mmCIF file of C-alpha atoms in Angstrom:
data_model
loop_
_atom_site.group_PDB
_atom_site.id
_atom_site.type_symbol
_atom_site.label_atom_id
_atom_site.label_comp_id
_atom_site.label_asym_id
_atom_site.label_seq_id
_atom_site.Cartn_x
_atom_site.Cartn_y
_atom_site.Cartn_z
ATOM 1 C CA MET A 1 -70.603 -47.792 -114.945
ATOM 2 C CA THR A 2 -66.856 -47.478 -114.404
ATOM 3 C CA THR A 3 -65.742 -45.532 -111.348
ATOM 4 C CA ALA A 4 -62.126 -44.633 -110.627
ATOM 5 C CA HIS A 5 -61.442 -45.488 -107.000
ATOM 6 C CA GLN A 6 -59.061 -43.939 -104.550
ATOM 7 C CA PRO A 7 -58.428 -45.806 -101.260
ATOM 8 C CA ASN A 8 -60.568 -43.349 -99.302
ATOM 9 C CA ALA A 9 -63.632 -45.198 -98.083
ATOM 10 C CA ILE A 10 -64.297 -46.770 -94.716
ATOM 11 C CA LEU A 11 -66.641 -49.558 -93.665
ATOM 12 C CA VAL A 12 -68.588 -49.265 -90.417
ATOM 13 C CA LEU A 13 -70.421 -52.382 -89.221
ATOM 14 C CA GLU A 14 -73.428 -51.981 -86.905
ATOM 15 C CA VAL A 15 -73.178 -54.679 -84.224
ATOM 16 C CA ASP A 16 -76.073 -54.083 -81.809
ATOM 17 C CA GLY A 17 -78.119 -57.162 -80.983
ATOM 18 C CA ALA A 18 -78.564 -60.041 -83.419
ATOM 19 C CA GLY A 19 -78.988 -57.876 -86.503
ATOM 20 C CA ALA A 20 -81.086 -55.171 -88.145
ATOM 21 C CA HIS A 21 -84.057 -57.430 -88.868
ATOM 22 C CA PRO A 22 -86.402 -57.400 -85.838
ATOM 23 C CA ALA A 23 -86.685 -61.214 -85.961
ATOM 24 C CA ALA A 24 -82.948 -61.877 -86.313
ATOM 25 C CA TRP A 25 -82.666 -62.960 -82.673
ATOM 26 C CA ARG A 26 -85.003 -65.900 -83.336
ATOM 27 C CA LEU A 27 -82.447 -67.532 -85.686
ATOM 28 C CA ASP A 28 -79.298 -66.552 -83.781
ATOM 29 C CA ASN A 29 -78.922 -69.745 -81.728
ATOM 30 C CA GLN A 30 -78.685 -67.594 -78.614
ATOM 31 C CA THR A 31 -81.066 -67.266 -75.707
ATOM 32 C CA PRO A 32 -82.822 -63.863 -75.526
ATOM 33 C CA ASP A 33 -80.830 -62.851 -72.448
ATOM 34 C CA SER A 34 -77.611 -62.980 -74.508
ATOM 35 C CA VAL A 35 -78.192 -59.306 -75.331
ATOM 36 C CA LEU A 36 -76.998 -58.614 -71.764
ATOM 37 C CA ASP A 37 -73.833 -60.693 -72.210
ATOM 38 C CA ALA A 38 -70.963 -58.425 -73.296
ATOM 39 C CA GLN A 39 -69.009 -61.443 -74.545
ATOM 40 C CA GLN A 40 -71.450 -61.801 -77.449
ATOM 41 C CA ILE A 41 -70.702 -58.349 -78.841
ATOM 42 C CA ALA A 42 -67.003 -58.886 -78.149
ATOM 43 C CA LYS A 43 -67.017 -61.919 -80.466
ATOM 44 C CA ALA A 44 -68.691 -59.910 -83.231
ATOM 45 C CA VAL A 45 -66.331 -56.940 -82.908
ATOM 46 C CA LEU A 46 -63.170 -59.057 -82.762
ATOM 47 C CA ALA A 47 -64.339 -60.852 -85.917
ATOM 48 C CA ALA A 48 -65.002 -57.487 -87.583
ATOM 49 C CA GLU A 49 -61.538 -56.246 -86.624
ATOM 50 C CA SER A 50 -59.900 -59.399 -88.000
ATOM 51 C CA ALA A 51 -61.890 -59.103 -91.232
ATOM 52 C CA GLY A 52 -60.726 -55.524 -91.826
ATOM 53 C CA PHE A 53 -63.694 -53.296 -90.995
ATOM 54 C CA HIS A 54 -62.569 -49.778 -90.072
ATOM 55 C CA ALA A 55 -65.070 -49.279 -87.261
ATOM 56 C CA VAL A 56 -68.146 -50.666 -85.568
ATOM 57 C CA SER A 57 -71.161 -48.692 -84.430
ATOM 58 C CA ILE A 58 -73.333 -49.663 -81.473
ATOM 59 C CA GLU A 59 -76.997 -48.635 -81.575
ATOM 60 C CA ASP A 60 -78.766 -47.353 -78.464
ATOM 61 C CA SER A 61 -81.895 -45.518 -77.364
ATOM 62 C CA ARG A 62 -83.485 -43.995 -74.292
ATOM 63 C CA LEU A 63 -86.243 -46.587 -74.765
ATOM 64 C CA ALA A 64 -86.152 -50.375 -74.684
ATOM 65 C CA PRO A 65 -85.984 -52.005 -78.140
ATOM 66 C CA GLY A 66 -89.402 -52.126 -79.783
ATOM 67 C CA SER A 67 -88.964 -55.731 -80.903
ATOM 68 C CA GLY A 68 -87.047 -58.828 -79.892
ATOM 69 C CA PRO A 69 -85.480 -59.092 -76.426
ATOM 70 C CA GLY A 70 -86.672 -55.964 -74.658
ATOM 71 C CA ALA A 71 -83.319 -54.885 -73.253
ATOM 72 C CA ARG A 72 -79.813 -53.805 -74.214
ATOM 73 C CA LEU A 73 -76.688 -52.586 -72.438
ATOM 74 C CA ASP A 74 -75.634 -48.943 -72.662
ATOM 75 C CA ALA A 75 -73.716 -48.360 -75.905
ATOM 76 C CA ILE A 76 -70.882 -46.268 -74.426
ATOM 77 C CA GLN A 77 -70.300 -48.865 -71.710
ATOM 78 C CA ARG A 78 -70.242 -51.659 -74.294
ATOM 79 C CA ALA A 79 -67.720 -49.687 -76.348
ATOM 80 C CA ALA A 80 -65.597 -49.082 -73.235
ATOM 81 C CA PHE A 81 -65.603 -52.842 -72.549
ATOM 82 C CA LEU A 82 -64.388 -53.425 -76.110
ATOM 83 C CA GLY A 83 -61.614 -50.807 -75.962
ATOM 84 C CA PRO A 84 -58.902 -52.883 -74.224
ATOM 85 C CA LEU A 85 -59.907 -56.018 -76.179
ATOM 86 C CA THR A 86 -59.304 -54.493 -79.626
ATOM 87 C CA HIS A 87 -56.353 -52.803 -81.342
ATOM 88 C CA SER A 88 -57.270 -51.063 -84.584
ATOM 89 C CA ILE A 89 -61.019 -50.881 -85.059
ATOM 90 C CA GLY A 90 -62.928 -47.666 -84.311
ATOM 91 C CA LEU A 91 -65.624 -47.824 -81.624
ATOM 92 C CA ILE A 92 -68.594 -45.548 -82.329
ATOM 93 C CA PRO A 93 -71.512 -45.706 -79.872
ATOM 94 C CA VAL A 94 -74.846 -44.035 -80.502
ATOM 95 C CA ALA A 95 -75.538 -41.648 -77.626
ATOM 96 C CA ASP A 96 -78.535 -39.425 -76.943
ATOM 97 C CA SER A 97 -77.750 -35.705 -76.965
ATOM 98 C CA ILE A 98 -81.124 -34.455 -75.723
ATOM 99 C CA TYR A 99 -81.743 -36.178 -72.405
ATOM 100 C CA THR A 100 -78.145 -36.867 -71.322
ATOM 101 C CA GLU A 101 -76.351 -34.341 -69.131
ATOM 102 C CA PRO A 102 -73.767 -32.796 -71.529
ATOM 103 C CA PHE A 103 -71.047 -32.726 -68.878
ATOM 104 C CA HIS A 104 -71.398 -36.449 -68.135
ATOM 105 C CA LEU A 105 -71.770 -37.316 -71.834
ATOM 106 C CA SER A 106 -68.526 -35.560 -72.784
ATOM 107 C CA THR A 107 -66.713 -37.181 -69.863
ATOM 108 C CA GLN A 108 -67.928 -40.688 -70.761
ATOM 109 C CA LEU A 109 -66.817 -40.267 -74.373
ATOM 110 C CA SER A 110 -63.462 -38.881 -73.252
ATOM 111 C CA ALA A 111 -62.972 -41.941 -71.015
ATOM 112 C CA LEU A 112 -63.872 -44.207 -73.963
ATOM 113 C CA ASP A 113 -61.194 -42.476 -76.024
ATOM 114 C CA GLY A 114 -58.696 -43.202 -73.262
ATOM 115 C CA VAL A 115 -59.413 -46.921 -72.874
ATOM 116 C CA SER A 116 -59.450 -47.430 -76.660
ATOM 117 C CA ALA A 117 -56.162 -45.539 -77.260
ATOM 118 C CA GLY A 118 -57.853 -42.874 -79.381
ATOM 119 C CA ARG A 119 -60.386 -44.949 -81.338
ATOM 120 C CA ALA A 120 -63.617 -43.420 -79.976
ATOM 121 C CA GLY A 121 -66.328 -41.831 -82.078
ATOM 122 C CA TRP A 122 -69.847 -40.592 -81.370
ATOM 123 C CA ILE A 123 -73.031 -40.980 -83.416
ATOM 124 C CA VAL A 124 -75.346 -38.258 -82.151
ATOM 125 C CA SER A 125 -78.960 -39.290 -81.637
ATOM 126 C CA ALA A 126 -81.727 -36.824 -80.918
ATOM 127 C CA GLY A 127 -85.271 -38.121 -80.769
ATOM 128 C CA GLY A 128 -86.686 -35.707 -78.251
ATOM 129 C CA THR A 129 -89.974 -37.624 -78.123
ATOM 130 C CA ALA A 130 -92.470 -37.535 -75.266
ATOM 131 C CA ALA A 131 -91.717 -41.198 -74.450
ATOM 132 C CA GLU A 132 -87.962 -40.571 -74.282
ATOM 133 C CA GLY A 133 -88.495 -37.485 -72.173
ATOM 134 C CA ALA A 134 -90.814 -39.352 -69.796
ATOM 135 C CA ALA A 135 -88.074 -41.963 -69.239
ATOM 136 C CA VAL A 136 -85.981 -39.283 -67.501
ATOM 137 C CA GLY A 137 -88.710 -36.969 -66.208
ATOM 138 C CA ARG A 138 -88.343 -34.384 -68.976
ATOM 139 C CA GLU A 139 -90.658 -32.884 -71.564
ATOM 140 C CA ALA A 140 -90.577 -33.573 -75.290
ATOM 141 C CA VAL A 141 -88.451 -31.364 -77.538
ATOM 142 C CA THR A 142 -90.095 -30.269 -80.762
ATOM 143 C CA ALA A 143 -88.584 -31.173 -84.126
ATOM 144 C CA GLY A 144 -87.886 -27.511 -84.779
ATOM 145 C CA GLU A 145 -85.886 -27.198 -81.567
ATOM 146 C CA LEU A 146 -83.773 -30.337 -82.020
ATOM 147 C CA PRO A 147 -81.040 -28.931 -84.337
ATOM 148 C CA GLY A 148 -80.382 -26.036 -81.964
ATOM 149 C CA GLU A 149 -80.290 -28.308 -78.917
ATOM 150 C CA VAL A 150 -77.882 -30.699 -80.641
ATOM 151 C CA ALA A 151 -75.655 -27.787 -81.702
ATOM 152 C CA ASP A 152 -75.533 -26.576 -78.073
ATOM 153 C CA VAL A 153 -74.623 -30.046 -76.752
ATOM 154 C CA LEU A 154 -71.889 -30.452 -79.374
ATOM 155 C CA GLU A 155 -70.413 -27.050 -78.629
ATOM 156 C CA ALA A 156 -70.485 -27.687 -74.854
ATOM 157 C CA SER A 157 -68.812 -31.082 -75.357
ATOM 158 C CA ARG A 158 -66.123 -29.652 -77.624
ATOM 159 C CA ARG A 159 -65.354 -26.847 -75.150
ATOM 160 C CA LEU A 160 -65.131 -29.369 -72.284
ATOM 161 C CA TRP A 161 -62.747 -31.601 -74.291
ATOM 162 C CA ASP A 162 -60.567 -28.536 -74.934
ATOM 163 C CA SER A 163 -60.755 -27.294 -71.331
ATOM 164 C CA TRP A 164 -57.557 -29.200 -70.521
ATOM 165 C CA GLU A 165 -54.733 -28.296 -72.891
ATOM 166 C CA ASP A 166 -52.322 -31.010 -73.941
ATOM 167 C CA GLY A 167 -49.533 -31.054 -71.362
ATOM 168 C CA ALA A 168 -51.734 -29.799 -68.518
ATOM 169 C CA VAL A 169 -50.734 -32.793 -66.366
ATOM 170 C CA ILE A 170 -47.104 -32.166 -65.339
ATOM 171 C CA LYS A 171 -46.671 -34.381 -62.203
ATOM 172 C CA ASP A 172 -43.859 -32.112 -60.949
ATOM 173 C CA VAL A 173 -42.520 -33.857 -57.836
ATOM 174 C CA ALA A 174 -40.108 -31.069 -56.978
ATOM 175 C CA THR A 175 -42.859 -28.446 -56.666
ATOM 176 C CA GLY A 176 -45.627 -30.854 -55.644
ATOM 177 C CA ARG A 177 -47.756 -29.754 -58.591
ATOM 178 C CA TYR A 178 -49.871 -32.281 -60.513
ATOM 179 C CA LEU A 179 -51.311 -29.731 -62.931
ATOM 180 C CA ASP A 180 -50.124 -26.668 -64.772
ATOM 181 C CA ARG A 181 -53.056 -24.482 -63.723
ATOM 182 C CA SER A 182 -52.505 -22.127 -66.658
ATOM 183 C CA LYS A 183 -53.455 -24.957 -69.039
ATOM 184 C CA VAL A 184 -56.843 -25.764 -67.482
ATOM 185 C CA HIS A 185 -59.720 -23.503 -68.585
ATOM 186 C CA TYR A 186 -63.371 -22.879 -67.850
ATOM 187 C CA ALA A 187 -65.673 -24.198 -70.578
ATOM 188 C CA ASP A 188 -67.885 -21.117 -70.086
ATOM 189 C CA PHE A 189 -70.716 -22.272 -72.319
ATOM 190 C CA VAL A 190 -74.184 -20.697 -72.205
ATOM 191 C CA GLY A 191 -76.864 -22.263 -74.396
ATOM 192 C CA LYS A 192 -80.597 -21.849 -74.762
ATOM 193 C CA ARG A 193 -81.512 -24.513 -72.207
ATOM 194 C CA PHE A 194 -78.354 -25.087 -70.157
ATOM 195 C CA SER A 195 -74.947 -23.704 -69.311
ATOM 196 C CA VAL A 196 -71.595 -25.224 -68.334
ATOM 197 C CA LYS A 197 -69.192 -23.111 -66.311
ATOM 198 C CA GLY A 198 -66.164 -25.127 -65.190
ATOM 199 C CA SER A 199 -63.611 -27.365 -66.818
ATOM 200 C CA SER A 200 -63.861 -31.100 -67.437
ATOM 201 C CA ILE A 201 -62.923 -33.485 -64.640
ATOM 202 C CA SER A 202 -60.548 -35.401 -66.897
ATOM 203 C CA PRO A 203 -57.697 -34.522 -69.292
ATOM 204 C CA ARG A 204 -58.268 -33.832 -72.972
ATOM 205 C CA PRO A 205 -59.142 -36.948 -75.036
ATOM 206 C CA ILE A 206 -56.244 -38.603 -76.842
ATOM 207 C CA GLN A 207 -57.723 -37.421 -80.158
ATOM 208 C CA GLY A 208 -58.256 -33.918 -78.792
ATOM 209 C CA GLN A 209 -61.683 -33.797 -80.406
ATOM 210 C CA ILE A 210 -63.601 -37.067 -80.728
ATOM 211 C CA PRO A 211 -65.034 -37.529 -84.273
ATOM 212 C CA VAL A 212 -68.755 -36.775 -84.307
ATOM 213 C CA PHE A 213 -71.229 -38.348 -86.724
ATOM 214 C CA ALA A 214 -74.747 -36.960 -87.155
ATOM 215 C CA ALA A 215 -77.672 -37.584 -89.452
ATOM 216 C CA GLU A 216 -79.135 -34.798 -91.529
ATOM 217 C CA PRO A 217 -80.496 -32.295 -90.469
ATOM 218 C CA LEU A 218 -78.613 -32.572 -87.158
ATOM 219 C CA ASP A 219 -75.226 -32.121 -88.808
ATOM 220 C CA ALA A 220 -74.178 -28.782 -87.298
ATOM 221 C CA ASP A 221 -70.454 -28.906 -86.511
ATOM 222 C CA SER A 222 -70.243 -32.672 -87.011
ATOM 223 C CA ASP A 223 -67.210 -34.249 -88.669
ATOM 224 C CA ALA A 224 -69.319 -36.643 -90.729
ATOM 225 C CA ILE A 225 -72.943 -36.926 -91.758
ATOM 226 C CA LEU A 226 -75.023 -40.056 -92.189
ATOM 227 C CA ILE A 227 -77.061 -39.968 -95.378
ATOM 228 C CA GLY A 228 -79.897 -42.304 -96.239
ATOM 229 C CA ALA A 229 -82.701 -43.007 -98.677
ATOM 230 C CA PRO A 230 -85.578 -45.514 -98.823
ATOM 231 C CA ASP A 231 -84.135 -47.470 -101.783
ATOM 232 C CA LEU A 232 -80.836 -48.218 -103.517
ATOM 233 C CA ASP A 233 -81.307 -45.837 -106.458
ATOM 234 C CA GLY A 234 -82.315 -43.083 -104.060
ATOM 235 C CA LEU A 235 -79.204 -43.684 -101.986
ATOM 236 C CA LEU A 236 -76.983 -43.360 -105.056
ATOM 237 C CA ALA A 237 -78.758 -40.127 -105.984
ATOM 238 C CA ALA A 238 -78.361 -38.781 -102.436
ATOM 239 C CA ALA A 239 -74.678 -39.735 -102.453
ATOM 240 C CA GLN A 240 -74.097 -37.841 -105.699
ATOM 241 C CA GLY A 241 -76.139 -34.803 -104.772
ATOM 242 C CA ASN A 242 -75.207 -34.036 -101.177
ATOM 243 C CA SER A 243 -73.078 -30.914 -100.740
ATOM 244 C CA PHE A 244 -71.822 -31.455 -97.161
ATOM 245 C CA PRO A 245 -68.096 -30.551 -97.264
ATOM 246 C CA GLY A 246 -67.008 -33.171 -94.698
ATOM 247 C CA ILE A 247 -67.154 -36.946 -94.657
ATOM 248 C CA ARG A 248 -70.390 -38.516 -95.890
ATOM 249 C CA ILE A 249 -71.369 -41.981 -94.708
ATOM 250 C CA ALA A 250 -74.203 -43.868 -96.445
ATOM 251 C CA GLU A 251 -76.645 -45.890 -94.327
ATOM 252 C CA LEU A 252 -77.497 -49.291 -95.836
ATOM 253 C CA ASP A 253 -79.270 -52.501 -94.781
ATOM 254 C CA PHE A 254 -78.153 -55.701 -96.470
ATOM 255 C CA VAL A 255 -79.027 -59.392 -96.751
ATOM 256 C CA LEU A 256 -76.799 -61.832 -98.651
ATOM 257 C CA ASP A 257 -77.165 -65.360 -99.937
ATOM 258 C CA HIS A 258 -75.925 -67.665 -97.175
ATOM 259 C CA ALA A 259 -75.047 -71.366 -97.155
ATOM 260 C CA GLY A 260 -77.012 -72.034 -100.335
ATOM 261 C CA GLU A 261 -80.086 -70.111 -99.172
ATOM 262 C CA PRO A 262 -81.017 -67.129 -101.380
ATOM 263 C CA ALA A 263 -81.174 -63.789 -99.598
ATOM 264 C CA ALA A 264 -84.785 -63.208 -100.667
ATOM 265 C CA ASP A 265 -85.833 -66.516 -99.078
ATOM 266 C CA ARG A 266 -84.034 -65.566 -95.880
ATOM 267 C CA VAL A 267 -85.930 -62.272 -95.707
ATOM 268 C CA GLU A 268 -89.217 -64.068 -96.354
ATOM 269 C CA ALA A 269 -88.507 -66.488 -93.494
ATOM 270 C CA LEU A 270 -87.610 -63.674 -91.113
ATOM 271 C CA ASP A 271 -90.633 -61.616 -92.162
ATOM 272 C CA GLY A 272 -92.770 -64.614 -91.263
ATOM 273 C CA TRP A 273 -91.890 -63.925 -87.645
ATOM 274 C CA GLU A 274 -92.115 -60.142 -87.864
ATOM 275 C CA PRO A 275 -92.173 -57.695 -90.811
ATOM 276 C CA TRP A 276 -89.053 -55.612 -91.380
ATOM 277 C CA HIS A 277 -89.801 -51.893 -91.644
ATOM 278 C CA SER A 278 -86.652 -49.833 -92.034
ATOM 279 C CA PRO A 279 -86.162 -46.284 -93.325
ATOM 280 C CA ARG A 280 -82.835 -47.313 -94.878
ATOM 281 C CA ALA A 281 -82.152 -48.591 -98.390
ATOM 282 C CA ARG A 282 -81.805 -52.365 -98.496
ATOM 283 C CA PHE A 283 -79.693 -54.625 -100.680
ATOM 284 C CA THR A 284 -80.915 -58.219 -101.039
ATOM 285 C CA GLY A 285 -78.908 -60.605 -103.195
ATOM 286 C CA THR A 286 -75.526 -62.069 -104.001
ATOM 287 C CA ALA A 287 -72.124 -60.961 -102.734
ATOM 288 C CA THR A 288 -71.005 -60.243 -106.305
ATOM 289 C CA ASP A 289 -73.922 -57.913 -107.021
ATOM 290 C CA PHE A 290 -73.469 -56.207 -103.641
ATOM 291 C CA THR A 291 -69.787 -55.627 -104.413
ATOM 292 C CA ASP A 292 -70.695 -53.995 -107.728
ATOM 293 C CA TYR A 293 -73.258 -51.731 -106.041
ATOM 294 C CA LEU A 294 -70.837 -50.699 -103.307
ATOM 295 C CA LEU A 295 -68.057 -49.957 -105.789
ATOM 296 C CA GLU A 296 -70.374 -47.472 -107.492
ATOM 297 C CA LEU A 297 -71.632 -46.022 -104.198
ATOM 298 C CA LEU A 298 -68.146 -45.658 -102.712
ATOM 299 C CA GLY A 299 -67.160 -43.526 -105.684
ATOM 300 C CA HIS A 300 -69.360 -40.791 -104.191
ATOM 301 C CA VAL A 301 -69.161 -41.125 -100.379
ATOM 302 C CA GLY A 302 -66.495 -41.501 -97.735
ATOM 303 C CA GLY A 303 -67.881 -44.736 -96.373
ATOM 304 C CA VAL A 304 -70.842 -46.953 -95.612
ATOM 305 C CA ARG A 305 -72.485 -47.864 -92.317
ATOM 306 C CA LEU A 306 -73.654 -51.426 -92.882
ATOM 307 C CA HIS A 307 -76.677 -52.866 -91.065
ATOM 308 C CA PRO A 308 -76.685 -56.679 -91.554
ATOM 309 C CA ALA A 309 -80.108 -58.348 -91.385
ATOM 310 C CA GLU A 310 -78.573 -61.134 -89.297
ATOM 311 C CA LEU A 311 -75.281 -60.029 -87.766
ATOM 312 C CA ARG A 312 -73.741 -63.478 -87.480
ATOM 313 C CA LYS A 313 -74.576 -64.694 -91.004
ATOM 314 C CA ASP A 314 -74.468 -61.527 -93.095
ATOM 315 C CA ALA A 315 -71.327 -60.055 -91.512
ATOM 316 C CA GLN A 316 -69.613 -63.392 -92.096
ATOM 317 C CA GLU A 317 -70.603 -63.465 -95.782
ATOM 318 C CA PHE A 318 -69.582 -59.829 -96.224
ATOM 319 C CA ALA A 319 -66.208 -60.407 -94.567
ATOM 320 C CA ALA A 320 -65.488 -63.490 -96.681
ATOM 321 C CA LEU A 321 -66.664 -62.307 -100.101
ATOM 322 C CA VAL A 322 -67.419 -58.575 -100.362
ATOM 323 C CA LEU A 323 -64.793 -56.891 -98.219
ATOM 324 C CA PRO A 324 -61.800 -58.597 -99.912
ATOM 325 C CA ALA A 325 -63.192 -57.655 -103.341
ATOM 326 C CA LEU A 326 -63.586 -54.005 -102.297
ATOM 327 C CA ARG A 327 -60.056 -53.909 -100.943
ATOM 328 C CA LEU A 328 -58.690 -55.603 -104.082
ATOM 329 C CA ALA A 329 -60.444 -52.938 -106.159
ATOM 330 C CA GLY A 330 -58.641 -50.235 -104.183
ATOM 331 C CA ALA A 331 -61.822 -48.718 -102.751
ATOM 332 C CA LEU A 332 -60.947 -48.859 -99.040
ATOM 333 C CA LYS A 333 -58.607 -46.923 -96.785
ATOM 334 C CA PRO A 334 -55.714 -48.944 -95.385
ATOM 335 C CA ILE A 335 -55.899 -49.966 -91.719
ATOM 336 C CA ARG A 336 -52.926 -49.386 -89.450
ATOM 337 C CA THR A 337 -52.748 -50.591 -85.841
ATOM 338 C CA GLY A 338 -52.037 -47.628 -83.583
ATOM 339 C CA ASN A 339 -53.953 -45.095 -85.689
ATOM 340 C CA THR A 340 -56.587 -43.021 -83.961
ATOM 341 C CA LEU A 341 -60.088 -42.881 -85.441
ATOM 342 C CA ARG A 342 -59.363 -39.304 -86.601
ATOM 343 C CA GLU A 343 -56.344 -40.613 -88.505
ATOM 344 C CA THR A 344 -58.385 -43.467 -89.994
ATOM 345 C CA LEU A 345 -60.983 -40.952 -91.157
ATOM 346 C CA GLY A 346 -58.332 -38.608 -92.526
ATOM 347 C CA LEU A 347 -59.287 -35.742 -90.207
ATOM 348 C CA PRO A 348 -56.596 -33.178 -89.317
ATOM 349 C CA ALA A 349 -55.172 -32.918 -85.800
ATOM 350 C CA ALA A 350 -57.649 -31.107 -83.559
ATOM 351 C CA ARG A 351 -56.516 -27.637 -82.534
ATOM 352 C CA ASN A 352 -57.275 -26.617 -78.931
ATOM 353 C CA ARG A 353 -59.317 -23.424 -78.894
ATOM 354 C CA PHE A 354 -57.861 -22.346 -75.545
ATOM 355 C CA ALA A 355 -54.197 -22.941 -76.355
ATOM 356 C CA ALA A 356 -52.016 -19.949 -77.190
ATOM 357 C CA SER A 357 -51.259 -19.923 -80.888
#
């Protein structure tokens, strides 16, 4: 199939832990406690930035990982550590919207946007399970209530980000005023389960509104949705059939041939330690075949969030063989140092709802 490509797609690399396969850590040549060493993720993200990925995502959960080393560092804090170390790559942590205080969540993401010079994003997670609730002394949230709760948290966060207009900080020595009070506003949000009255404790994020990614059906007011399917043909069908008007990002696991070892044999060896059960479509094979599949997929979506089976090996193969071929084919957006994540995604400048028109 021939697909005409415009340079509109982005590549997001998931960099949590040793990889998407639950046994990846066993072949990573690292001790299990390396998951608590921020230098390990820094190496992976700097390599991804040099290779030309547009962004990295950092998985997280209210609960300890169900396999492998039973610990991880907070995703927003890891992203904040990476902000001053990087220059062009977007930093997109996964953050819980159900059991995190919305005021603190919006402030943490705003601070991340500051230390990364406008390269912060947010993948909204919303499990609402009894186990997650018990971790913070709260009750479970039913599946039917989750979309409404997420919509409330997003709206509260967006109002808090807008509560300081651009130019609110004036630092007027002559009058002794730090702020222009007329440009700081109450958020005044009232939701079903919570309310937020005052303004944020920090100025508006550099991007104004931080790009929000959410999986269906939690996509209310998000800038991008994450779409998935259990197999490769299903993912292509979902990519062609989805009607979301914003940016659509496909979720995809992948395993590539590496150092003469076929991808299928690598999966078999990893599965010998622990079976890999993932809800995402999975590509297993050569870099050439993966390039062909992605060229077809990227004709229908705005980007792909890539989950390498083994981060160190598969990201390296992808960076060396697949990514250059995609860029040569004209399928990827250009990367410019100094761009914000909104600019990389092609989103318009964020209007402040409280500013006088």
